[in-house]
C-alpha cells in the first residue's frame, strides 16, 4: 500500500524573542496557528486533527500541556496528539502529523510546536545524567563541547570555523524578521572575542533561549492541488539510538546517517549537495554545521569544515544552510525542529522573503535531539512527486 | 485501511511502590517478555513508540533513559508521546497504515510512587487560572461524582458495586495490585475522603509498565495463532476547564466510540480506563455498552492503575480475551486529563468475526 501525498499549504511562526511576556502559552501557540490557518485560507473548522509537540514539560511547569491547550488550538471534539522526542520534537511532530495524512485518516491536519523558555531556566533541564559520572550541570553546551573537540581533532579543522558559522547564521537572521537575534555591530571579531563558555564554544557560537511557536497546515493531495503554492513532502524519517554504548560515534552518529539515507531514498536524492537547493539544519552550536555537513552526506568525512570556509553554505554559496538564521538565531527548543521543517517548506514555496533562495525546488529540514541521538528529517519540493 | 492486530502483550506485576528498580529496570523485563512472546528481536520491529511523562519520573527527558531498555543499536525508527501508551499505540497503528511499517513495538510506564500524585496532577491544569489553586485530582473527580449523582447518572451504592466487582475480578489477574473486596454494604460504611468519594471509589496509586506488539495482515498471522484485530480506533478531546463541559457525560468518549464503530456489533468484553467508580458508569454509557457486557474482567484501573501504562493495559487485556477465545468482540478505552477530558476507544475482534 502506497502512502498518500502530503502538501504543506499553511505556515505560521511567532515573533521569537527572549521573553514573550505579552502572551500566555495559549496565546503563543495561537499566534503561530492563526498565521498558518490564514496562509492556508482555512479556519479552525477546516482542521480534522491537531498534533502538538514540545520539549520537556518542566520548561514551562505544565504537565502534558496539550490538555490545557486543546481549547486554544480549536481541538475540542477532535483528535489531539502530543509528541515529545527531545530536541528533534518539532520535526517529529510534523512527521506524525504528516503520517495521519499519508495513512488516509485525515485530510487537513494542524501541527504546532512551541517552547516558552522564559518560564524557566533550561540549563538545568538540559543537563542530561551521564552514567557513572557526577552531574555536570553544564547544560547542552557542556555536553556537546567534548564531541566538538573530538571533531576538531579528527578533521584537523582550524579554530575559526565555528566563528564563521555563527557569523553567517547571525547575518542571515537580519533577513528574517521573525528571528530572535538581530545583533548590532556583528563581525568576525565580535564573535571571536565573545566570552568562552564551553571551550571551544563561545557565547556568540551558542543558540539563544527563546519563546516561540511554529505551526503548519498539512493536507492531502487534493488540498495541495487546490493551493496556490504548496510545498510537497518528498520524504520523511526518524531515527533514534541510545545515549551511550561502547563504540558509539557521537561526532558522526549512525542514527543521523541512517535517517538521511532513508529520506534521500524516498525523495530520489542521490547527491545531497547537488540535488538539494537549500537546507535548514539544526545547528544549536556553531560547530554542528561542519559536523552535520558530513553526517548528512554533503561533504566527505573530515572535510565539512572546508565547505564552511569556502562559503558554500552561505546564501550565495552552492548549498545555502540556515538562511533563516537557524537555531543559532532563534531557539524555542520544542519549536526549533518544526521551524527548520517550515523554513524548508517556505523556500520551495518561494515565500521566504528576504532570505529566499531564488528558484529553490528541493529543500531539507532537519532536527536532532538528546545526546545527538534522536533525528527527524524531511525533504520538500516545489513539484508534486510522481510516485 | 490495513488490517492490524495486537499479537503480543506483556505487563509488570503492578505494585504500590516499586522501590528496587528504576524506570528502565522496570520496563526492560516487560520489553523482553513481549518480544519473546512474539518471537521477534528488535531488528524485526519496524517502528517503536512509547508513552511516558517526565512529571512522574521527576526528570526531564525521562524517556531517553528507557530507550536503553529497547536495544536501539543499530538505530531504530522510533517516536514518543508524552501521553498514555494507548496514544503511542495509536501513533504506531497510523505508522503501519502508511505502509512504512508492518510491525511495531509500543510500551509505556509510570512510576507514580516517588511523588505526591495528587499534587503532581494539579500541574496538568490550566497554569494561569486553575493550577495556582492546586485543586487535586481526587477533589476534581469528586465534583464530577457529585454532579453525576445529582443528575441521576449513578449512586454511591452503584459506585460501591463497581469497586467490589472490579477488585473481586482482579483476584483472577496475577498482575493486579488490589485483589478482593468487602461487600458494597461494608464499603459504604467507610468514611468519605472527598465527598462523595470513598477510598474504594479511587484507583490505587500504582507503579508499573506494559508493552504491546502490533503487526499487519499476514505478518500478524505468522507471529500469532490468534491475533486480536483492531477493527476501529479513535480518540477525541474535550474542553479542559471542568466548568466548560457537562461533567455528567463523557462527550469525547462518546464521539470516539462512534468513530471507532463500537455500536456496529455486539460487545462481549470491555476494558475501561475509569480511575474512579462513577467514571466507569459514565464511560459505559458513553460507549453504549449494555448490561450483558463483561466490564473490566481484569479488575481494571481500580485494581491497578500505573499512570501512562493503564490505558495501554486496557488494550492489551481486551486483546488477551480475544486471543484466548474468551471473547469475539472487545472494546478497550483509555483516558487522560482531569475528569475524563481526553478519551481513546479501540474495537478488537478475533479472526472468526
XYZ file of C-alpha atoms in Angstrom:
740
model
C 0.000 0.000 0.000
C 1.472 3.336 -1.052
C 1.456 6.455 1.039
C -0.863 9.319 0.180
C 0.884 12.519 -0.836
C 1.237 15.339 1.683
C 1.339 19.073 0.960
C 2.242 21.987 3.222
C -0.300 24.708 2.474
C -0.030 26.945 5.528
C 2.875 28.103 7.673
C 2.947 30.375 10.695
C 5.574 31.479 13.181
C 5.574 33.782 16.125
C 7.997 36.596 16.518
C 10.630 34.747 18.533
C 12.257 36.586 21.406
C 13.797 36.018 24.829
C 10.563 36.698 26.675
C 7.133 36.889 25.116
C 5.606 38.360 28.216
C 2.766 39.781 26.132
C 1.153 36.371 25.544
C 0.186 33.304 27.553
C 1.234 29.850 26.357
C -2.158 29.580 24.691
C -1.643 32.977 23.092
C 1.773 31.972 21.832
C 0.592 28.818 20.051
C -2.446 30.637 18.661
C -0.251 33.342 17.146
C 1.542 30.713 15.052
C -1.577 28.619 14.367
C -3.681 31.576 13.220
C -0.960 32.699 10.838
C -0.758 29.164 9.404
C -4.547 28.976 9.017
C -4.642 32.375 7.295
C -1.851 31.274 4.961
C -3.840 28.112 4.154
C -7.034 30.171 3.715
C -8.716 27.973 6.339
C -10.463 28.376 9.648
C -10.359 26.196 12.770
C -13.413 24.323 11.485
C -11.486 23.064 8.442
C -8.986 21.192 10.613
C -9.529 17.452 11.229
C -6.880 16.857 13.906
C -4.170 18.645 15.872
C -0.677 17.287 16.545
C 1.369 19.305 19.027
C 4.954 18.928 20.146
C 7.272 20.477 22.640
C 10.365 19.570 24.628
C 10.216 18.744 28.362
C 7.124 19.847 30.259
C 9.371 21.124 33.044
C 10.431 24.029 30.816
C 7.110 25.735 31.473
C 5.991 23.828 34.541
C 2.872 22.425 32.892
C 2.407 18.670 32.814
C 1.033 17.421 29.471
C 0.071 20.979 28.412
C -1.839 19.766 25.364
C -4.748 19.159 27.737
C -4.863 22.848 28.639
C -4.127 23.946 25.053
C -6.968 21.919 23.492
C -9.270 24.936 23.682
C -6.711 27.452 22.393
C -5.970 25.271 19.376
C -9.565 24.550 18.419
C -9.083 20.862 19.145
C -12.216 20.279 21.231
C -14.104 17.346 19.721
C -11.116 16.426 17.577
C -8.182 14.050 17.916
C -5.157 15.651 19.560
C -1.726 14.033 19.868
C 1.268 15.250 21.842
C 4.728 14.262 20.653
C 7.978 14.578 22.620
C 11.245 13.326 21.152
C 13.706 15.739 22.834
C 15.243 18.438 20.605
C 14.092 16.719 17.435
C 10.469 17.027 18.581
C 9.472 19.865 16.251
C 10.458 17.708 13.301
C 8.955 14.513 14.721
C 5.696 16.328 15.408
C 5.421 17.413 11.785
C 6.180 13.851 10.667
C 3.494 12.368 12.933
C 1.033 14.933 11.549
C 2.101 14.004 8.013
C 1.595 10.305 8.759
C -2.084 10.978 9.542
C -2.468 12.316 6.003
C -0.219 9.657 4.439
C -2.342 6.955 6.058
C -5.508 8.492 4.640
C -7.003 9.014 8.098
C -7.287 12.803 7.851
C -7.261 15.357 5.049
C -6.223 18.510 6.909
C -4.023 18.421 9.985
C -2.784 21.353 12.041
C 0.602 20.766 13.601
C 2.109 23.083 16.186
C 5.301 23.145 18.227
C 6.367 25.628 20.857
C 8.525 26.466 23.817
C 8.185 29.333 26.243
C 11.625 29.120 27.751
C 11.326 32.344 29.681
C 9.145 30.411 32.128
C 12.190 28.542 33.452
C 15.924 28.010 33.297
C 16.584 25.475 30.556
C 20.206 24.985 31.613
C 19.178 22.665 34.438
C 16.715 20.659 32.414
C 19.277 20.237 29.652
C 21.827 18.646 31.922
C 21.486 15.003 30.994
C 22.661 12.495 33.578
C 25.749 10.627 32.434
C 26.022 7.116 33.913
C 28.781 6.593 36.466
C 29.661 10.293 36.403
C 28.842 13.157 38.741
C 26.266 15.535 37.237
C 27.994 18.373 35.412
C 25.029 20.758 35.379
C 26.752 22.343 32.407
C 23.755 22.313 30.072
C 23.736 21.191 26.468
C 26.914 23.144 25.668
C 28.810 21.248 28.319
C 27.572 18.002 26.860
C 28.420 18.806 23.239
C 31.745 20.650 23.646
C 33.841 17.468 24.081
C 32.310 15.997 20.920
C 33.170 19.180 19.043
C 36.729 18.885 20.339
C 36.777 15.321 19.039
C 35.610 16.560 15.644
C 38.327 19.217 15.514
C 40.979 16.662 16.385
C 39.746 14.140 13.841
C 39.276 16.550 10.977
C 42.116 18.963 11.682
C 39.675 21.838 11.303
C 41.127 25.241 12.197
C 39.741 27.058 15.230
C 37.940 29.819 13.358
C 35.404 27.576 11.564
C 32.888 27.861 14.371
C 33.184 31.637 14.275
C 32.457 31.621 10.536
C 29.280 29.572 11.013
C 27.995 31.793 13.800
C 28.738 34.940 11.814
C 26.926 33.595 8.739
C 23.811 32.489 10.639
C 23.538 35.680 12.668
C 23.977 37.741 9.493
C 21.254 35.704 7.794
C 18.975 36.416 10.752
C 18.951 40.083 9.761
C 16.984 38.999 6.679
C 14.383 37.201 8.815
C 12.012 39.473 10.728
C 10.821 36.542 12.870
C 14.322 35.748 14.191
C 15.057 36.299 17.849
C 18.576 37.739 17.495
C 19.281 40.729 15.301
C 22.756 41.525 16.566
C 24.172 45.024 16.122
C 27.824 45.515 15.126
C 28.211 41.866 14.209
C 31.652 40.950 12.888
C 34.155 38.128 12.810
C 35.930 39.840 15.704
C 32.782 40.343 17.755
C 32.037 36.602 17.594
C 35.663 35.605 18.151
C 36.051 37.973 21.102
C 32.845 36.873 22.831
C 33.160 35.030 26.119
C 34.333 31.422 26.025
C 31.557 29.355 27.591
C 32.459 25.724 26.984
C 35.783 25.585 25.193
C 35.759 25.689 22.140
C 32.250 27.201 22.170
C 31.967 30.943 22.637
C 28.890 32.851 23.742
C 28.201 34.022 20.179
C 28.533 30.480 18.849
C 25.702 29.321 21.094
C 21.960 29.343 20.463
C 19.808 31.757 22.437
C 16.969 30.757 24.740
C 13.715 31.849 23.094
C 9.967 31.980 23.413
C 8.302 30.978 20.189
C 5.971 28.726 18.247
C 5.634 27.373 14.758
C 2.614 25.875 13.007
C 1.850 24.215 9.698
C -1.288 23.068 7.939
C -0.699 19.790 6.111
C -3.178 18.495 3.552
C -3.710 15.557 1.258
C -3.051 15.665 -2.477
C -6.351 17.368 -3.299
C -5.574 20.095 -0.779
C -2.155 20.590 -2.304
C -3.587 20.710 -5.828
C -6.020 23.419 -4.745
C -3.329 25.540 -3.095
C -1.542 28.324 -4.968
C 1.948 27.408 -3.861
C 2.137 24.173 -1.864
C 5.322 22.514 -0.704
C 5.146 18.777 -1.391
C 6.627 16.296 1.016
C 9.169 14.147 -0.822
C 10.302 12.010 2.112
C 10.497 11.909 5.886
C 12.106 9.726 8.552
C 13.014 9.446 12.210
C 15.860 7.522 13.845
C 16.875 7.019 17.469
C 19.823 5.433 19.217
C 20.813 5.196 22.896
C 22.805 7.999 24.532
C 25.688 5.746 25.446
C 27.024 2.424 24.269
C 30.513 1.107 23.632
C 31.816 2.204 20.263
C 29.184 4.854 19.715
C 30.325 7.603 17.364
C 28.946 10.771 18.927
C 30.641 13.005 16.348
C 29.079 11.351 13.321
C 26.201 9.283 14.714
C 24.851 6.323 12.768
C 21.277 7.438 13.531
C 21.735 10.683 11.616
C 23.307 8.951 8.635
C 20.582 6.303 8.519
C 17.817 8.888 8.832
C 19.223 10.990 5.989
C 19.691 7.912 3.802
C 16.046 6.951 4.353
C 14.801 10.448 3.414
C 17.077 10.639 0.364
C 15.887 7.243 -0.858
C 12.249 8.310 -0.590
C 12.946 11.662 -2.261
C 15.196 10.311 -5.023
C 18.175 12.315 -3.786
C 21.461 10.647 -4.715
C 23.898 13.525 -4.255
C 22.638 15.812 -1.490
C 24.945 18.718 -2.312
C 23.806 18.668 -5.940
C 20.179 17.627 -5.540
C 19.194 19.805 -2.581
C 18.951 23.558 -3.215
C 18.710 24.802 0.356
C 18.738 23.240 3.821
C 17.536 24.218 7.265
C 19.598 22.121 9.645
C 19.508 22.062 13.438
C 22.769 23.809 14.397
C 22.458 24.960 18.016
C 26.224 25.317 18.391
C 28.314 26.658 15.508
C 30.454 23.575 15.013
C 27.457 21.391 14.299
C 27.315 22.847 10.799
C 30.529 21.166 9.602
C 29.688 18.059 11.642
C 26.226 17.712 10.119
C 27.522 18.568 6.623
C 29.404 15.289 6.908
C 26.709 13.354 8.742
C 24.110 14.320 6.117
C 26.358 13.461 3.192
C 27.003 16.980 1.878
C 30.742 16.523 2.439
C 33.205 13.682 2.818
C 34.047 12.748 6.387
C 36.635 15.168 7.729
C 36.006 17.866 5.127
C 32.756 19.533 6.201
C 34.699 22.478 7.612
C 36.151 23.168 4.149
C 32.655 23.862 2.794
C 32.160 26.338 5.599
C 35.492 28.019 4.889
C 34.739 28.212 1.146
C 31.407 29.868 1.836
C 29.451 27.009 0.220
C 26.777 27.200 2.929
C 26.334 30.996 2.737
C 23.294 32.394 0.980
C 25.392 32.980 -2.149
C 27.081 29.583 -1.903
C 26.071 26.462 -3.814
C 24.310 24.841 -0.831
C 22.927 27.530 1.494
C 22.290 26.324 5.037
C 20.067 28.135 7.526
C 19.140 31.237 5.534
C 16.619 31.984 8.277
C 19.423 32.441 10.791
C 18.859 28.937 12.100
C 18.800 27.717 15.662
C 21.786 29.980 16.379
C 19.453 32.959 15.950
C 16.156 31.624 17.379
C 15.748 28.665 19.706
C 12.362 27.992 21.255
C 13.601 24.409 21.759
C 10.442 22.416 21.155
C 9.627 24.541 18.094
C 13.151 24.726 16.649
C 12.824 21.487 14.696
C 9.476 22.475 13.226
C 10.885 25.890 12.299
C 13.553 24.061 10.267
C 10.865 21.982 8.543
C 8.699 25.065 7.945
C 11.576 27.210 6.673
C 12.467 24.446 4.204
C 8.846 24.485 3.002
C 8.838 28.300 2.776
C 11.863 28.142 0.479
C 10.300 25.758 -2.044
C 7.074 27.775 -1.906
C 9.110 30.866 -2.781
C 7.813 32.619 0.301
C 10.894 33.093 2.446
C 11.024 36.835 1.828
C 14.442 38.436 2.104
C 16.107 35.144 2.950
C 14.625 33.375 -0.087
C 16.996 31.387 -2.320
C 15.781 32.101 -5.842
C 14.439 29.073 -7.650
C 14.715 26.696 -4.688
C 12.995 23.470 -5.750
C 14.146 20.905 -3.205
C 14.831 21.686 0.452
C 15.864 19.679 3.508
C 14.515 20.249 7.016
C 16.472 18.611 9.851
C 16.214 18.310 13.608
C 18.154 16.421 16.245
C 17.928 15.988 19.969
C 19.124 14.292 23.136
C 22.821 13.462 23.056
C 22.882 13.598 19.210
C 20.676 10.517 19.257
C 17.190 11.488 18.030
C 16.835 12.550 14.413
C 13.892 13.772 12.351
C 14.171 14.989 8.771
C 12.078 15.732 5.752
C 12.652 16.765 2.180
C 10.114 19.026 0.485
C 9.822 20.152 -3.111
C 8.018 22.662 -5.280
C 6.867 19.925 -7.676
C 4.399 17.200 -6.770
C 6.223 13.873 -6.563
C 5.279 11.395 -9.271
C 5.332 8.291 -7.102
C -7.241 0.582 5.989
C -4.766 -2.225 6.569
C -5.709 -4.998 8.983
C -3.587 -4.526 12.102
C -3.627 -6.791 15.149
C -2.292 -6.973 18.674
C -0.036 -10.037 18.521
C 1.645 -9.870 21.920
C 1.113 -8.136 25.264
C 3.149 -8.101 28.448
C 2.898 -6.202 31.696
C 4.697 -5.923 35.002
C 3.364 -7.194 38.300
C 1.934 -3.885 39.390
C 2.790 -2.657 42.850
C 2.019 0.255 45.106
C 5.666 1.215 45.325
C 8.499 -0.046 43.144
C 11.497 0.771 45.288
C 14.086 -1.638 43.963
C 14.103 -0.777 40.285
C 14.299 2.471 38.326
C 12.160 3.074 35.243
C 14.447 1.379 32.750
C 14.831 -1.651 35.016
C 11.068 -1.762 35.429
C 10.324 -1.588 31.706
C 13.104 -3.864 30.438
C 11.720 -7.260 31.556
C 8.358 -6.324 30.043
C 10.024 -5.453 26.731
C 11.974 -8.714 26.747
C 8.811 -10.663 27.534
C 6.683 -9.127 24.791
C 9.384 -9.668 22.179
C 9.916 -13.262 23.319
C 6.171 -13.911 23.148
C 6.080 -12.571 19.595
C 9.304 -14.361 18.678
C 10.789 -11.108 17.383
C 14.033 -9.334 18.109
C 14.379 -5.569 17.782
C 15.743 -5.808 14.234
C 12.427 -7.357 13.159
C 10.406 -4.477 14.569
C 9.841 -1.703 12.027
C 8.660 1.044 14.366
C 8.813 1.666 18.111
C 6.698 4.160 20.041
C 6.472 4.811 23.771
C 4.435 6.816 26.232
C 5.683 8.366 29.463
C 5.619 11.596 31.410
C 8.522 13.471 32.942
C 6.295 14.687 35.772
C 6.108 11.176 37.201
C 9.782 10.391 36.613
C 10.842 13.706 38.114
C 13.409 14.354 35.424
C 13.376 15.983 32.005
C 13.730 13.654 29.002
C 12.988 10.598 31.145
C 12.051 8.553 28.048
C 15.630 8.893 26.835
C 16.900 6.528 29.525
C 14.169 3.957 28.982
C 15.237 3.744 25.350
C 18.186 1.825 26.826
C 15.731 -0.974 27.593
C 14.747 -1.358 23.948
C 18.065 -2.173 22.328
C 18.179 0.706 19.849
C 21.545 -0.124 18.356
C 21.727 -0.177 15.376
C 19.446 2.898 15.292
C 15.697 2.353 15.106
C 12.715 4.216 13.704
C 11.182 5.495 16.931
C 8.849 8.078 18.430
C 7.448 9.037 21.825
C 4.280 10.663 23.119
C 4.007 12.456 26.442
C 0.684 10.640 26.884
C -0.729 7.304 27.940
C 0.683 4.406 25.957
C -2.701 3.928 24.280
C -1.896 7.029 22.228
C 1.561 5.642 21.472
C -0.264 2.588 20.139
C -2.437 4.897 18.041
C 0.661 6.550 16.552
C 2.127 3.118 15.798
C -1.148 1.993 14.217
C -1.062 5.113 11.996
C 2.538 4.364 11.026
C 1.530 0.858 9.951
C -1.392 2.340 7.993
C 1.054 4.470 5.965
C 2.713 1.258 4.804
C 6.073 2.338 6.237
C 5.957 -0.419 8.885
C 4.481 -3.904 9.221
C 5.384 -4.443 12.869
C 5.526 -2.066 15.815
C 6.551 -2.191 19.463
C 4.599 0.017 21.847
C 5.445 0.478 25.513
C 4.568 2.703 28.420
C 5.463 3.020 32.061
C 4.551 5.055 35.058
C 6.134 5.223 38.460
C 3.820 7.445 40.477
C 5.063 6.460 43.917
C 8.077 8.776 44.370
C 5.949 11.947 44.371
C 2.654 13.030 45.814
C 0.480 12.071 42.837
C -2.492 14.207 43.815
C -0.252 17.279 43.924
C 1.657 16.306 40.799
C -1.545 16.044 38.769
C -2.543 19.591 39.666
C 0.333 20.648 37.369
C -1.731 19.237 34.491
C -4.253 22.044 34.807
C -4.552 25.445 33.119
C -1.425 27.131 34.521
C -2.983 30.581 34.824
C -6.428 30.076 36.313
C -6.589 26.571 37.815
C -3.150 25.255 38.728
C -2.394 28.133 41.151
C -5.338 26.882 43.251
C -3.844 23.347 43.455
C -7.160 21.506 43.042
C -6.147 17.866 43.304
C -7.277 15.065 41.030
C -9.418 13.316 43.659
C -11.201 16.541 44.602
C -11.972 17.261 40.959
C -13.239 13.715 40.411
C -15.405 14.174 43.496
C -17.027 17.242 41.947
C -17.788 15.125 38.905
C -19.137 12.278 41.015
C -21.389 14.718 42.876
C -22.693 16.103 39.581
C -23.371 12.567 38.331
C -25.244 11.579 41.476
C -27.364 14.729 41.387
C -28.145 14.139 37.715
C -29.252 10.582 38.493
C -26.453 9.091 36.391
C -25.231 6.930 39.265
C -25.431 6.485 43.034
C -22.957 5.761 45.822
C -24.452 2.256 46.010
C -23.759 1.595 42.327
C -20.274 3.049 42.731
C -19.529 0.686 45.617
C -20.739 -2.216 43.470
C -18.323 -1.165 40.710
C -15.475 -1.133 43.237
C -16.326 -4.525 44.730
C -16.859 -6.175 41.345
C -13.580 -4.774 39.956
C -11.417 -5.911 42.848
C -13.060 -9.303 43.038
C -12.424 -9.787 39.318
C -8.805 -8.833 39.944
C -8.399 -11.954 42.068
C -8.011 -13.841 38.777
C -5.390 -11.406 37.499
C -1.889 -12.134 38.794
C -0.647 -8.715 37.647
C -3.211 -6.702 39.601
C -2.233 -4.862 42.749
C -5.540 -4.790 44.688
C -7.347 -8.122 44.744
C -10.594 -8.929 46.503
C -13.118 -6.669 48.202
C -15.583 -6.405 51.033
C -19.270 -6.336 50.165
C -20.580 -2.999 48.865
C -22.630 -2.526 52.046
C -19.451 -2.775 54.118
C -17.575 -0.422 51.808
C -20.270 2.203 52.244
C -19.643 2.318 55.989
C -16.156 3.724 55.361
C -15.670 7.495 55.688
C -15.631 9.766 52.675
C -12.205 11.092 51.653
C -13.531 13.724 49.222
C -17.295 13.610 49.350
C -18.964 11.693 47.808
C -15.867 9.582 47.072
C -14.626 6.965 49.493
C -11.290 5.236 49.266
C -12.804 2.323 47.353
C -14.003 4.728 44.642
C -10.462 5.722 43.741
C -7.867 3.848 41.736
C -4.801 2.902 43.766
C -1.533 4.711 43.164
C 0.455 2.113 41.256
C 3.854 1.617 39.644
C 4.043 -0.482 36.500
C 4.777 -0.921 32.831
C 3.291 -2.601 29.779
C 4.154 -3.360 26.169
C 2.297 -4.458 23.051
C 3.419 -5.623 19.642
C 1.298 -4.761 16.622
C 1.548 -6.420 13.245
C -0.229 -6.053 9.935
C -2.056 -8.686 7.866
C -0.081 -11.825 7.065
C 2.762 -10.741 9.313
C 0.319 -10.838 12.237
C -0.824 -14.330 11.237
C 2.806 -15.503 11.088
C 3.525 -14.186 14.568
C 0.333 -15.234 16.340
C -2.123 -18.092 16.057
C -4.853 -15.810 17.317
C -4.277 -12.155 16.534
C -6.679 -9.615 18.038
C -7.574 -7.418 15.097
C -8.082 -3.696 15.579
C -11.371 -3.006 13.773
C -11.629 0.625 14.809
C -9.626 3.108 16.843
C -10.268 6.787 17.501
C -9.538 9.413 20.134
C -11.071 12.793 20.952
C -10.514 15.585 23.442
C -12.956 17.764 25.371
C -12.612 21.302 26.670
C -10.108 21.499 29.501
C -11.927 23.539 32.115
C -14.362 21.478 34.155
C -16.710 24.449 34.094
C -16.730 24.388 30.297
C -18.310 20.972 29.823
C -21.097 18.790 31.150
C -19.302 16.533 33.623
C -22.162 14.038 33.635
C -21.466 12.903 30.067
C -18.125 11.945 28.590
C -18.706 13.681 25.258
C -15.319 12.910 23.759
C -15.587 9.247 24.776
C -18.993 9.040 23.086
C -17.598 10.615 19.903
C -14.524 8.357 19.866
C -16.760 5.304 20.338
C -18.930 6.370 17.406
C -15.900 6.896 15.161
C -14.342 3.603 16.262
C -17.577 1.764 15.444
C -18.343 0.310 18.865
C -22.041 0.079 18.002
C -21.507 -1.873 14.781
C -21.755 -5.193 16.601
C -22.288 -6.852 19.957
C -19.591 -6.321 22.590
C -18.548 -9.263 24.781
C -15.896 -7.610 26.918
C -14.940 -4.025 27.685
C -11.779 -2.872 29.411
C -12.453 0.680 30.548
C -9.855 3.085 31.896
C -12.006 4.688 34.569
C -9.844 5.552 37.582
C -12.917 6.441 39.678
C -16.002 4.278 40.130
C -18.501 6.852 38.845
C -16.369 7.228 35.717
C -16.921 3.582 34.837
C -20.642 4.258 34.797
C -20.084 7.345 32.647
C -17.821 5.617 30.147
C -20.076 2.559 29.926
C -22.908 4.875 28.999
C -20.824 6.938 26.570
C -19.757 3.766 24.777
C -23.329 2.467 24.688
C -22.434 -0.769 26.486
C -25.413 -2.795 27.674
C -25.795 -4.877 30.816
C -24.606 -8.020 29.066
C -21.081 -6.682 28.579
C -18.404 -8.004 30.906
C -16.663 -4.845 32.135
C -13.067 -4.902 33.384
C -12.713 -8.641 33.989
C -9.028 -7.876 34.694
C -10.082 -5.705 37.610
C -9.401 -2.591 35.578
C -7.722 0.554 36.867
C -9.457 0.214 40.256
C -7.228 -2.804 40.851
C -4.030 -1.478 39.238
C -3.559 1.953 37.735
C 0.024 2.604 36.702
C -0.486 6.022 35.151
C 0.509 6.300 31.479
C 0.524 2.496 31.153
C -3.026 1.870 32.385
C -4.721 2.821 29.105
C -2.363 0.650 27.085
C -3.015 -2.204 29.511
C -6.740 -1.949 28.744
C -5.978 -2.639 25.064
C -3.659 -5.498 25.999
C -6.202 -7.044 28.365
C -9.008 -6.766 25.796
C -6.763 -8.289 23.132
C -5.880 -11.116 25.504
C -9.579 -12.045 25.881
C -9.853 -12.214 22.079
C -6.668 -14.211 21.577
C -7.627 -16.735 24.268
C -11.021 -17.171 22.644
C -12.873 -15.809 25.667
C -14.451 -13.018 23.623
C -15.299 -12.477 19.986
C -15.502 -8.704 20.083
C -13.977 -6.453 22.717
C -13.714 -2.742 23.405
C -10.795 -1.013 25.108
C -10.820 2.550 26.404
C -8.110 4.903 27.658
C -8.401 8.312 29.266
C -6.206 11.271 30.114
C -6.618 14.611 31.832
C -8.948 15.838 34.564
C -12.426 14.276 34.727
C -12.152 12.199 31.538
C -11.061 15.119 29.338
C -9.426 13.013 26.640
C -10.549 9.551 25.541
C -9.446 6.820 23.168
C -11.590 3.874 22.095
C -10.374 0.747 20.327
C -12.522 -2.115 18.972
C -10.903 -5.550 18.706
C -12.150 -8.746 17.087
C -10.963 -12.292 16.602
C -10.419 -13.912 13.242
C -13.816 -15.571 13.081
C -15.932 -12.429 13.338
